[in-house]
XYZ file of C-alpha atoms in Angstrom:
748
model
C -40.640 -26.845 -32.201
C -41.122 -27.026 -28.170
C -42.428 -30.056 -25.934
C -42.736 -29.811 -22.333
C -43.821 -32.959 -20.582
C -44.107 -34.481 -17.074
C -46.188 -37.581 -18.107
C -49.258 -36.529 -16.046
C -47.514 -37.191 -12.804
C -46.202 -34.340 -10.650
C -43.576 -36.698 -9.382
C -41.716 -37.235 -12.871
C -38.740 -35.408 -14.155
C -39.757 -32.639 -15.677
C -38.564 -32.667 -19.319
C -38.582 -30.826 -22.508
C -38.169 -31.068 -26.083
C -36.671 -29.067 -28.622
C -36.768 -29.495 -32.745
C -35.141 -26.713 -34.466
C -32.330 -25.610 -36.980
C -29.173 -25.005 -36.053
C -28.718 -21.372 -36.092
C -25.641 -19.053 -36.684
C -25.927 -15.330 -35.805
C -25.519 -14.313 -39.180
C -28.979 -15.761 -39.574
C -30.298 -14.823 -36.310
C -29.394 -10.997 -37.416
C -31.257 -11.289 -40.485
C -34.249 -13.479 -40.016
C -35.285 -13.874 -36.556
C -33.896 -10.865 -34.388
C -34.902 -7.172 -35.231
C -34.043 -4.558 -33.515
C -36.575 -1.630 -31.990
C -36.187 1.500 -33.402
C -35.424 4.127 -30.926
C -35.468 7.474 -31.230
C -32.569 9.469 -29.643
C -33.036 11.801 -27.038
C -30.947 15.434 -27.633
C -29.100 16.609 -24.374
C -32.112 19.446 -24.096
C -34.811 17.194 -23.809
C -32.592 14.682 -21.738
C -31.862 17.770 -19.100
C -35.664 19.207 -20.045
C -36.953 16.275 -18.787
C -34.657 15.969 -15.557
C -35.726 19.309 -14.263
C -39.201 19.110 -14.710
C -40.903 19.750 -11.886
C -44.273 17.966 -11.214
C -46.415 17.525 -7.376
C -46.050 13.916 -7.653
C -41.984 14.072 -8.747
C -41.633 16.917 -5.854
C -43.417 14.403 -3.061
C -41.122 11.628 -4.301
C -37.770 13.528 -3.697
C -39.157 14.915 -0.423
C -39.972 11.427 0.797
C -36.672 9.904 -0.456
C -34.950 12.614 1.517
C -37.105 12.813 4.717
C -37.507 8.825 5.267
C -39.250 9.633 8.111
C -42.341 10.279 6.298
C -43.077 7.366 4.462
C -43.619 5.040 7.455
C -44.022 7.780 10.848
C -47.914 8.437 9.590
C -48.972 5.091 9.568
C -46.630 3.925 12.674
C -48.138 1.115 14.575
C -48.564 2.308 17.918
C -49.460 -0.671 19.972
C -47.708 -3.397 18.181
C -44.452 -1.125 17.938
C -44.340 1.578 20.864
C -43.431 -0.678 23.478
C -40.655 -2.690 21.903
C -39.186 1.178 20.911
C -39.377 2.106 23.903
C -37.649 -0.434 25.996
C -34.980 -0.701 22.843
C -34.427 3.301 23.156
C -34.048 3.016 27.096
C -31.321 0.169 26.737
C -29.545 1.570 23.951
C -29.062 5.080 25.537
C -28.020 3.598 28.840
C -25.257 1.815 26.418
C -24.710 4.745 24.796
C -23.628 6.921 27.671
C -20.279 4.840 29.053
C -19.513 3.715 25.287
C -19.709 8.258 24.378
C -17.066 8.656 27.045
C -15.094 6.106 26.673
C -14.722 6.670 22.721
C -14.003 10.322 23.046
C -10.995 9.276 24.578
C -9.955 7.387 21.440
C -10.815 10.882 19.724
C -7.979 12.331 21.954
C -10.875 14.874 23.029
C -12.356 15.568 26.132
C -14.964 12.711 27.398
C -18.119 15.291 27.124
C -17.390 15.712 23.540
C -18.108 12.174 23.657
C -22.155 13.073 24.691
C -22.385 15.218 22.283
C -21.644 13.070 19.432
C -24.335 10.447 20.833
C -26.665 13.047 20.993
C -27.203 15.441 17.600
C -26.090 12.717 15.080
C -28.864 10.169 16.784
C -31.220 12.353 16.939
C -30.653 13.962 12.992
C -30.361 9.978 11.544
C -34.258 8.851 12.951
C -35.591 11.735 10.006
C -32.905 10.810 7.416
C -32.016 7.545 7.413
C -33.192 4.272 6.183
C -32.181 1.585 8.555
C -34.810 1.224 11.183
C -32.486 -0.632 13.468
C -29.383 0.901 13.342
C -27.909 3.088 16.322
C -25.723 5.580 14.508
C -23.378 7.383 17.039
C -19.488 7.196 18.474
C -17.985 3.613 17.361
C -14.399 2.689 17.965
C -12.791 2.624 14.773
C -13.856 5.955 13.532
C -12.999 7.172 16.433
C -9.131 5.738 16.307
C -9.059 6.975 13.050
C -10.221 10.862 14.314
C -7.696 10.383 17.577
C -4.508 9.963 14.969
C -4.820 12.796 12.914
C -5.356 14.898 15.828
C -2.604 14.215 17.648
C -0.869 14.726 14.382
C -1.953 18.083 13.855
C -1.999 18.774 17.511
C 1.096 17.171 19.544
C 1.790 17.020 22.502
C 4.952 18.761 21.795
C 3.409 21.806 20.281
C 1.935 22.590 23.704
C 5.068 22.444 26.064
C 5.925 24.819 29.091
C 8.937 24.575 30.859
C 8.687 25.011 34.781
C 11.242 26.056 36.901
C 11.407 25.087 40.514
C 14.356 26.721 42.245
C 17.306 24.633 40.597
C 15.091 22.203 39.179
C 13.470 22.440 35.705
C 10.534 20.457 34.220
C 8.374 20.184 31.516
C 4.710 20.443 31.552
C 1.907 20.506 29.154
C -0.881 23.173 28.195
C -3.525 20.873 28.380
C -6.303 23.099 28.047
C -4.691 24.840 25.146
C -3.798 21.270 23.675
C -7.731 20.232 24.347
C -9.344 22.875 22.668
C -7.138 22.546 19.260
C -7.244 19.136 19.355
C -11.163 19.403 19.161
C -11.165 21.995 16.294
C -9.571 19.677 14.446
C -11.670 16.840 14.997
C -14.546 19.315 13.932
C -12.704 20.286 11.142
C -12.296 17.207 10.122
C -15.922 15.555 10.833
C -17.334 19.128 8.545
C -15.410 17.886 5.492
C -16.484 14.283 6.194
C -19.842 15.255 6.049
C -19.625 17.516 3.396
C -17.544 14.464 1.348
C -20.655 11.805 2.547
C -23.321 14.287 1.704
C -22.064 14.661 -2.108
C -21.287 11.401 -2.472
C -24.767 10.667 -1.699
C -26.046 13.331 -4.243
C -24.037 11.877 -6.651
C -25.130 8.531 -5.858
C -21.452 6.788 -5.075
C -23.310 4.618 -2.701
C -21.534 1.521 -4.496
C -17.986 2.705 -3.569
C -18.714 0.554 -0.424
C -18.578 -2.654 -2.665
C -14.893 -1.585 -2.959
C -14.483 -2.814 0.916
C -14.874 -6.639 0.409
C -15.968 -8.170 3.419
C -12.456 -9.518 4.004
C -10.610 -6.380 4.017
C -13.088 -4.895 6.323
C -12.918 -8.045 8.351
C -9.107 -7.427 8.194
C -9.054 -3.871 8.275
C -11.429 -3.665 11.545
C -9.038 -6.529 13.250
C -6.405 -4.321 13.135
C -8.106 -1.276 14.233
C -8.547 -3.356 17.408
C -5.394 -4.128 18.359
C -4.437 -0.232 17.858
C -7.176 0.333 20.121
C -6.402 -2.140 22.528
C -2.617 -0.690 22.618
C -3.746 2.611 23.027
C -5.938 1.800 26.255
C -3.259 0.062 27.778
C -2.125 3.310 29.457
C -5.540 4.256 31.196
C -5.643 0.667 32.404
C -2.036 0.819 33.857
C -2.275 4.294 34.381
C 1.013 4.937 33.219
C 1.936 8.482 31.648
C 3.311 7.918 27.652
C 3.147 10.037 24.591
C 0.163 9.301 21.859
C 2.056 8.237 19.014
C 0.122 8.419 15.137
C 1.747 7.389 11.537
C 3.641 4.454 10.579
C 4.663 1.773 13.491
C 1.990 3.856 15.708
C 1.197 0.677 17.544
C 4.699 -0.941 17.935
C 5.982 2.643 19.362
C 3.276 2.985 21.305
C 3.272 -0.529 22.714
C 7.558 -0.036 23.699
C 6.359 3.182 25.065
C 3.946 1.457 27.343
C 6.468 -1.301 28.387
C 9.305 1.351 28.891
C 6.883 2.908 31.427
C 5.272 0.079 33.151
C 7.303 0.129 36.235
C 5.292 3.353 36.942
C 1.735 1.543 36.601
C -0.113 2.948 39.342
C -1.697 -0.129 41.527
C -5.201 1.434 42.413
C -5.454 2.538 38.720
C -4.875 -1.230 37.744
C -6.914 -3.081 39.996
C -10.052 -0.809 39.263
C -9.642 -1.552 35.459
C -9.399 -5.041 35.984
C -12.402 -5.260 38.733
C -14.273 -3.626 35.722
C -13.035 -5.945 32.523
C -13.713 -9.230 35.244
C -17.617 -7.886 35.989
C -17.537 -6.842 32.238
C -16.569 -9.665 30.641
C -18.553 -12.012 32.898
C -21.712 -10.420 33.097
C -21.675 -10.221 29.013
C -21.082 -14.049 28.984
C -24.577 -14.006 30.529
C -25.625 -11.967 28.236
C -24.873 -13.962 25.507
C -25.299 -16.950 26.844
C -29.157 -16.199 27.962
C -29.843 -13.666 25.711
C -32.955 -16.236 24.460
C -34.615 -16.003 28.321
C -33.558 -12.568 29.321
C -36.113 -9.895 28.598
C -33.301 -7.253 28.109
C -29.397 -7.513 28.246
C -28.175 -6.824 31.576
C -27.160 -2.834 31.325
C -23.447 -3.754 32.781
C -21.649 -0.492 31.391
C -24.012 1.505 32.865
C -23.407 -0.470 36.104
C -19.999 -0.450 36.397
C -19.755 3.103 35.753
C -22.198 3.858 38.920
C -20.553 1.531 40.986
C -16.923 3.090 39.948
C -17.982 6.709 40.270
C -19.478 6.345 43.659
C -16.443 4.073 44.500
C -14.031 7.059 43.408
C -16.431 9.875 45.046
C -16.841 8.199 48.244
C -13.006 6.692 48.420
C -11.747 10.028 46.882
C -9.029 7.942 44.622
C -8.054 10.935 42.583
C -6.819 12.550 45.675
C -5.303 9.719 47.852
C -4.395 7.607 44.741
C -3.611 9.776 41.900
C -6.256 7.308 40.074
C -6.868 9.686 37.083
C -10.660 10.731 36.356
C -13.042 11.919 33.812
C -13.047 15.411 35.001
C -15.061 18.575 34.438
C -17.998 17.557 32.758
C -20.061 20.953 31.201
C -23.669 21.456 32.232
C -25.787 21.882 29.173
C -25.085 21.915 25.561
C -22.792 24.128 23.707
C -23.996 26.819 21.055
C -23.220 26.447 17.672
C -19.860 27.756 16.176
C -18.509 27.378 12.745
C -15.368 25.019 12.367
C -12.209 26.504 12.137
C -11.661 26.248 8.414
C -8.385 27.322 8.149
C -7.020 23.780 8.958
C -8.980 21.678 6.122
C -6.310 21.649 3.656
C -4.381 19.460 5.653
C -7.430 16.884 6.691
C -8.485 15.957 3.090
C -7.359 12.707 2.646
C -7.831 11.747 5.868
C -11.583 12.904 5.819
C -12.237 10.774 2.661
C -10.669 7.686 4.029
C -12.895 8.398 7.379
C -16.019 8.937 5.120
C -15.829 5.547 3.298
C -15.449 3.454 5.761
C -18.066 5.025 8.214
C -20.427 5.001 5.362
C -19.278 1.222 4.768
C -19.542 0.055 8.355
C -23.283 1.623 8.354
C -24.675 0.485 5.213
C -23.114 -3.211 5.779
C -25.126 -3.707 9.387
C -28.205 -1.917 7.430
C -28.303 -3.766 5.314
C -27.727 -7.264 7.526
C -31.016 -5.713 9.733
C -33.206 -5.267 6.171
C -32.234 -8.483 5.198
C -33.479 -9.889 8.176
C -36.645 -8.249 8.464
C -37.711 -7.785 4.837
C -37.002 -4.024 3.795
C -34.820 -1.981 1.980
C -32.052 0.237 2.708
C -31.127 2.992 0.334
C -27.235 3.169 0.222
C -27.398 6.780 -1.350
C -29.302 7.679 1.063
C -27.612 6.588 3.899
C -24.724 8.679 2.710
C -26.523 11.917 2.528
C -28.283 10.838 6.180
C -24.184 10.202 7.559
C -23.276 13.273 5.766
C -26.086 15.611 7.109
C -25.808 14.017 10.589
C -21.792 14.615 10.722
C -21.959 17.922 8.512
C -24.932 19.648 10.967
C -22.884 17.903 14.368
C -19.782 19.783 13.152
C -21.017 22.628 14.073
C -22.340 21.832 18.002
C -18.830 20.595 18.283
C -19.383 16.404 17.427
C -16.428 14.319 15.852
C -17.328 11.754 12.973
C -19.962 9.059 13.738
C -20.997 5.962 12.654
C -23.259 2.897 13.001
C -22.141 0.990 16.198
C -22.379 -2.858 15.812
C -22.820 -3.806 19.928
C -25.100 -1.089 20.135
C -27.628 -2.117 16.815
C -27.183 -5.469 17.989
C -28.816 -4.962 21.101
C -30.942 -2.193 19.723
C -32.476 -4.908 17.711
C -32.282 -7.205 19.860
C -34.301 -5.562 22.629
C -37.323 -5.508 20.313
C -36.438 -1.531 18.645
C -38.591 -2.148 15.262
C -38.210 1.432 13.948
C -35.767 4.626 14.350
C -38.197 6.396 17.851
C -35.332 3.918 19.151
C -32.884 5.921 18.201
C -35.018 9.075 19.043
C -35.588 7.997 22.876
C -32.017 6.759 23.260
C -30.259 10.329 22.436
C -32.897 11.929 24.837
C -31.295 9.956 27.252
C -27.794 11.108 26.740
C -29.428 14.857 26.451
C -30.911 14.566 29.888
C -27.380 13.033 31.354
C -25.438 16.080 29.433
C -28.625 18.796 31.012
C -29.452 17.934 34.142
C -26.789 15.046 35.360
C -23.920 15.380 33.174
C -21.346 16.796 36.822
C -22.215 13.299 38.630
C -19.950 11.278 36.399
C -16.841 13.673 37.157
C -14.751 11.429 39.350
C -15.294 8.299 37.188
C -12.321 6.825 36.667
C -10.530 6.837 33.135
C -9.708 2.998 33.457
C -13.322 2.460 33.949
C -13.558 3.809 30.492
C -10.370 1.838 29.702
C -11.683 -1.529 30.464
C -15.476 -0.491 28.697
C -13.431 0.138 25.631
C -11.013 -3.163 25.678
C -14.241 -5.897 26.471
C -16.054 -4.467 23.771
C -13.472 -5.478 21.260
C -14.090 -8.923 22.484
C -15.946 -9.325 18.710
C -13.093 -8.021 16.556
C -10.942 -10.227 18.161
C -12.993 -13.046 17.346
C -12.287 -12.349 13.770
C -9.391 -14.094 13.869
C -11.066 -17.022 13.621
C -11.487 -16.246 9.793
C -8.155 -17.257 8.953
C -8.228 -20.960 8.751
C -11.693 -20.563 7.495
C -10.412 -18.432 4.614
C -7.407 -20.768 4.105
C -10.037 -23.841 3.616
C -12.051 -21.804 1.429
C -10.472 -18.909 -0.706
C -6.698 -18.247 -0.229
C -7.115 -14.956 -2.424
C -9.813 -13.942 0.465
C -7.019 -14.927 3.185
C -4.276 -12.675 1.559
C -6.669 -9.753 1.684
C -7.566 -10.209 4.702
C -4.082 -10.543 6.102
C -2.872 -7.790 3.778
C -5.137 -5.425 5.468
C -4.703 -6.381 8.837
C -0.762 -5.945 8.634
C -0.783 -2.848 6.727
C -3.105 -1.249 8.871
C -1.334 -2.505 11.779
C 2.257 -1.397 10.344
C 1.482 1.568 8.328
C -1.779 2.973 10.254
C -5.405 3.010 9.355
C -5.087 5.177 6.645
C -2.190 3.989 5.009
C -3.447 0.729 5.372
C -6.957 0.795 4.406
C -5.051 2.180 0.977
C -2.956 -0.198 0.741
C -5.809 -2.637 1.309
C -7.805 -1.258 -1.258
C -5.214 -1.452 -3.783
C -4.573 -5.011 -3.384
C -8.012 -5.788 -3.664
C -8.176 -4.208 -6.812
C -4.848 -6.366 -7.709
C -6.757 -9.313 -6.756
C -9.339 -8.891 -9.296
C -6.791 -8.452 -12.095
C -4.982 -11.366 -11.058
C -8.269 -13.448 -11.276
C -9.066 -12.330 -14.409
C -5.769 -13.158 -15.497
C -5.704 -16.376 -14.025
C -8.867 -18.254 -15.114
C -9.690 -21.699 -15.197
C -9.005 -22.919 -18.831
C -10.856 -26.056 -19.817
C -11.494 -28.236 -22.782
C -15.263 -29.359 -22.559
C -16.661 -32.399 -24.207
C -20.456 -33.486 -24.370
C -22.665 -35.225 -21.621
C -24.302 -37.956 -23.763
C -27.782 -37.544 -24.705
C -27.393 -33.599 -23.722
C -26.971 -30.539 -24.828
C -24.460 -30.399 -21.670
C -20.855 -29.751 -21.980
C -18.287 -30.187 -18.714
C -14.610 -30.274 -18.342
C -13.390 -33.785 -19.553
C -10.488 -33.747 -16.635
C -13.212 -33.121 -14.293
C -16.272 -35.523 -15.466
C -15.615 -38.816 -16.832
C -19.014 -38.618 -18.668
C -17.393 -36.085 -20.461
C -16.837 -37.006 -23.880
C -15.211 -35.214 -27.083
C -16.163 -35.278 -30.318
C -13.714 -36.356 -32.766
C -11.957 -33.785 -34.662
C -13.536 -30.897 -32.393
C -11.823 -29.187 -29.548
C -14.136 -26.809 -27.322
C -12.285 -24.561 -24.994
C -13.426 -22.580 -22.094
C -11.365 -20.058 -20.118
C -13.696 -18.587 -17.331
C -13.023 -15.144 -18.211
C -13.284 -11.737 -20.071
C -11.209 -11.011 -22.933
C -9.344 -7.513 -22.380
C -5.947 -5.657 -23.006
C -4.480 -7.593 -19.808
C -5.275 -11.346 -20.333
C -5.642 -11.429 -24.414
C -2.252 -12.919 -24.738
C -2.611 -15.287 -21.992
C -6.404 -16.275 -23.425
C -4.439 -17.143 -26.997
C -1.505 -19.301 -24.808
C -3.887 -20.989 -23.009
C -5.747 -21.958 -26.205
C -2.956 -23.490 -27.748
C -1.493 -25.097 -25.140
C -5.106 -26.476 -23.645
C -6.151 -27.734 -27.945
C -2.777 -29.075 -28.050
C -2.617 -27.277 -31.592
C -0.400 -24.294 -32.518
C -0.409 -22.538 -35.963
C 3.402 -21.798 -35.506
C 4.856 -24.930 -35.276
C 2.717 -27.031 -37.381
C 3.472 -24.623 -40.186
C 7.153 -24.952 -39.432
C 6.990 -28.754 -39.145
C 4.788 -28.782 -42.496
C 7.965 -27.008 -44.404
C 10.426 -28.638 -42.946
C 8.787 -31.750 -44.448
C 7.872 -30.522 -47.423
C 11.781 -28.975 -47.887
C 12.858 -32.994 -46.443
C 10.716 -34.897 -49.181
C 12.122 -32.313 -51.938
C 15.414 -32.890 -50.888
C 15.046 -36.761 -50.532
C 13.368 -36.661 -53.994
C 16.766 -35.172 -55.791
C 19.054 -37.828 -53.531
C 16.291 -40.477 -55.352
C 16.242 -39.393 -58.704
C 19.831 -38.349 -59.842
C 21.475 -41.514 -60.245
C 18.967 -43.060 -62.426
C 18.497 -39.417 -64.432
C 22.475 -39.723 -64.876
C 22.159 -42.737 -66.308
C 19.675 -42.048 -68.484
C 21.496 -38.416 -70.108
C 24.699 -40.407 -71.067
C 22.359 -43.330 -72.630
C 20.555 -40.575 -74.745
C 23.689 -38.571 -75.937
C 25.200 -41.915 -76.917
C 21.983 -42.549 -78.682
C 21.857 -39.022 -79.888
C 24.959 -39.683 -81.811
C 23.950 -41.902 -84.187
C 20.281 -40.629 -84.193
C 18.387 -43.054 -82.071
C 14.984 -42.359 -80.633
C 15.291 -43.498 -76.773
C 11.561 -44.214 -75.601
C 10.931 -44.401 -71.769
C 8.890 -46.990 -70.026
C 5.654 -45.184 -69.741
C 5.568 -44.856 -73.695
C 6.642 -41.436 -74.008
C 9.485 -40.237 -75.809
C 11.836 -37.664 -74.660
C 14.031 -35.840 -77.956
C 16.715 -33.710 -77.743
C 16.346 -30.326 -79.317
C 18.592 -29.504 -82.393
C 20.968 -27.915 -80.155
C 21.849 -30.736 -78.487
C 20.079 -29.663 -74.800
C 17.747 -31.578 -72.693
C 13.958 -30.630 -72.596
C 13.295 -28.818 -69.497
C 12.312 -31.290 -65.895
C 8.790 -31.783 -64.887
C 8.423 -29.746 -61.749
C 4.706 -30.793 -60.513
C 5.059 -33.777 -58.156
C 4.117 -37.141 -58.548
C 0.224 -38.736 -57.569
C 2.086 -40.383 -54.519
C 3.886 -37.167 -53.244
C 0.709 -34.860 -53.985
C -1.577 -37.043 -52.085
C 1.102 -36.976 -49.590
C 1.229 -33.069 -49.384
C -2.731 -32.991 -49.570
C -3.251 -34.733 -45.805
C -4.290 -32.444 -43.005
C -1.715 -31.241 -40.373
C -3.681 -32.276 -37.240
C -6.445 -34.247 -36.825
C -8.569 -31.509 -35.229
C -10.568 -29.558 -38.086
C -12.431 -27.565 -35.876
C -12.053 -24.987 -32.162
C -15.203 -24.088 -31.051
C -14.739 -21.143 -28.382
C -17.032 -21.538 -25.188
C -18.119 -17.306 -24.770
C -20.804 -17.974 -22.071
C -18.473 -16.057 -19.348
C -17.008 -13.595 -21.691
C -18.991 -10.323 -19.582
C -16.817 -8.177 -22.281
C -14.331 -7.469 -25.075
C -12.112 -4.388 -25.623
C -10.485 -3.487 -28.930
C -7.180 -5.307 -28.037
C -9.072 -8.706 -27.167
C -11.145 -8.744 -30.412
C -7.759 -8.170 -32.477
C -5.484 -11.077 -30.663
C -8.817 -13.273 -31.572
C -9.125 -12.418 -34.825
C -5.502 -12.762 -35.339
C -5.874 -16.564 -33.868
C -8.467 -17.301 -35.975
C -6.794 -16.132 -39.084
C -3.430 -18.173 -37.729
C -5.717 -21.427 -37.403
C -7.208 -20.911 -40.568
C -3.848 -21.387 -42.725
C -3.358 -24.846 -41.447
C -6.925 -26.216 -41.767
C -8.915 -25.556 -38.909
C -12.032 -23.769 -38.561
C -12.783 -21.539 -35.528
C -15.984 -20.633 -34.422
C -17.813 -19.251 -31.413
C -20.000 -20.297 -29.016
C -22.869 -19.200 -26.533
C -21.810 -15.239 -27.269
C -23.475 -12.837 -25.605
C -26.170 -9.736 -27.352
C -23.711 -7.248 -25.516
C -20.655 -9.180 -26.149
C -21.696 -9.351 -29.587
C -22.300 -5.412 -30.464
C -19.018 -4.776 -29.046
C -17.622 -6.595 -31.910
C -19.681 -5.273 -34.697
C -18.067 -2.118 -33.097
C -14.978 -3.033 -33.568
C -15.220 -4.228 -36.823
C -14.504 -7.797 -36.161
C -16.963 -8.921 -38.552
C -14.660 -8.320 -42.087
C -12.485 -10.399 -44.214
C -12.624 -14.133 -43.459
C -14.104 -13.737 -40.357
C -18.242 -13.485 -40.466
C -21.110 -13.691 -38.403
C -21.402 -17.017 -39.680
C -19.109 -17.935 -37.341
C -20.820 -17.232 -34.282
C -23.426 -19.656 -32.887
C -25.840 -18.841 -29.714
C -24.827 -21.987 -28.104
C -21.845 -24.271 -27.773
C -24.062 -27.584 -28.643
C -24.956 -25.578 -31.972
C -21.525 -24.711 -32.935
C -20.593 -28.507 -32.203
C -23.417 -29.593 -34.586
C -22.253 -27.716 -37.362
C -18.829 -28.962 -37.050
C -20.019 -32.005 -36.865
C -21.717 -32.021 -40.597
C -19.870 -29.792 -42.474
C -16.372 -30.941 -44.404
C -12.858 -30.548 -43.200
C -11.220 -28.027 -44.603
C -7.995 -29.856 -46.774
C -4.559 -29.398 -45.262
C -2.359 -26.895 -47.593
C -2.095 -23.797 -46.302
C -4.559 -22.082 -48.109
C -6.476 -19.274 -46.402
C -10.773 -20.321 -45.673
C -13.252 -19.136 -44.094
C -14.275 -22.281 -42.884
C -18.130 -20.964 -43.137
C -21.230 -22.271 -41.730
C -24.134 -22.652 -43.562
C -27.187 -21.254 -42.832
C -30.584 -23.363 -42.326
C -31.707 -21.977 -45.635
C -28.659 -23.246 -47.175
C -28.561 -26.383 -45.073
């Protein structure tokens, strides 16, 4: 019977009153719950259902594969168009310098950054589910590509010995080197696209959950360190080798320091001017973002100013300032990637595919939550796969979501991917018509743009004190991801970080919180007695909670914690009982032996005279005809028997709170059954409360309910189990097996 009352007053506390019998799972299974009859489907029928095609299903597939069809027909022109135009132009203007700069990170000529800022952005408009993220070049992915490119096409492979009279020197065939590096980047992008597309078709969008937020933030902070160090040589105008792999950041920094004496002063001055202007204007944009209609496009302004200054002052010819160089006009025709090098790129492509998807889907979910729509992780994988796969035929390198451009696209009023489409058209205009204008652009300007854009990533160092206060384990994940990625490189660093994050999950399951619970008076709530002073233990009942599932890795720890927290260890109690029994027998023999000896002597003397001796209790003891004494009694007297039957412990029942248990495997089930048997041998019954139906079904499949363990030992809640324990007779103390079965409501 259930009553819910609020005494007619809306402000009064809502109360509920429930009156029912104490149920156990045996009674519930046979009287209260009845499973539905399910007709198992054959493999053929399942396959037929999946491959059957109808007009409705075909339409659903097309709309899911091309999300633009779901929103473009109903596009509100008056409400969205102006915002999308402003956002598209702002993002496109920002896309230009970043595309040129991030191409340098990828170790390919800058123009390929423009290609990568056009084709993928255009394709994502049709296949993506996010309305706000800006697809294109991104520092972390570009750096990962650059590491692979330099490894596969190092400078040393393109050395040419030049002889000038008696002097000889080594120069590099830069044209051949750049061509080879483009081939590597394109082949890598092709493979990344295939992996992402296949992952999307196989519904592997869940892989991003293994890249937890502290891991991603530590990893991207380490990537920022790599990027910053890699741009120092462009900012200073020094010539150094580019390293990849283990300790590459350290070697690169040492190389820059060794050559710092050769710094080009003109290059450094231009770079510092760009850093100051970029940093100052970005601070203005950040402080007055609510008052400014659109952010000041400082990056394109700096590019235009330094390009004009470089052209007018002939910085390259007079002061040897390195410039972008030739930018071909127009788009390149499609070319198939070089498939011969794919076998060496598989591990790197998997890492880039997962990181790229994780970056994109995390930003997409942030904007979707803010604006009230949903994104499909699997479709995002397909969209990125199409962008990278198709783009590889047009000489692009791998792309993902850019954090800075996405924030600009959203903050300037962008509502749909029409903004992304317009930004790609801005890039197309530059590539087709005015690309040659940027040929005098100093490379130090691009380095300054990259470095200043790392500010947001370096601010992630603020995570350290925050995580120290909230979660030491997450701080460890952040630190391992950062240190491993800095020292081992981004690819191996990511692998180590993911492995460590998985180990922390195992550690948490092996080190859960264990507690003894007590009841909050006049409620059915049970809380930790060490934390809450209101929690009161029931006499003779221990309620044990372990905040974890039970499986092979922690089953022994669960049993050990149970014995420690309850203070009842069956092995110790059995050993103590055996020692007590042995001592009692020994003391009894010592006490009775002198009296028995005197009685025997007296009986022997009287027997010679044919006298019958009577004991004090009135019972006679007669000798046998052969003169031997009758056998001694083996039973203990009533006082000893009473002492023997006393319980070994004041605890007669233990209740296991299974509320946090999500699963249990066969090893855990065997350990649980074994410990229940151990406790029953010392007169302590073990009950389980709050076991979910899923775990209960798992226990049934593993034949857990057999012998002395039955469903009557399980209760739907801890309170049911406690009420049962209070109203049952405690088991006796001798080591006799008992099932401790609870009575069903009918039996009570």
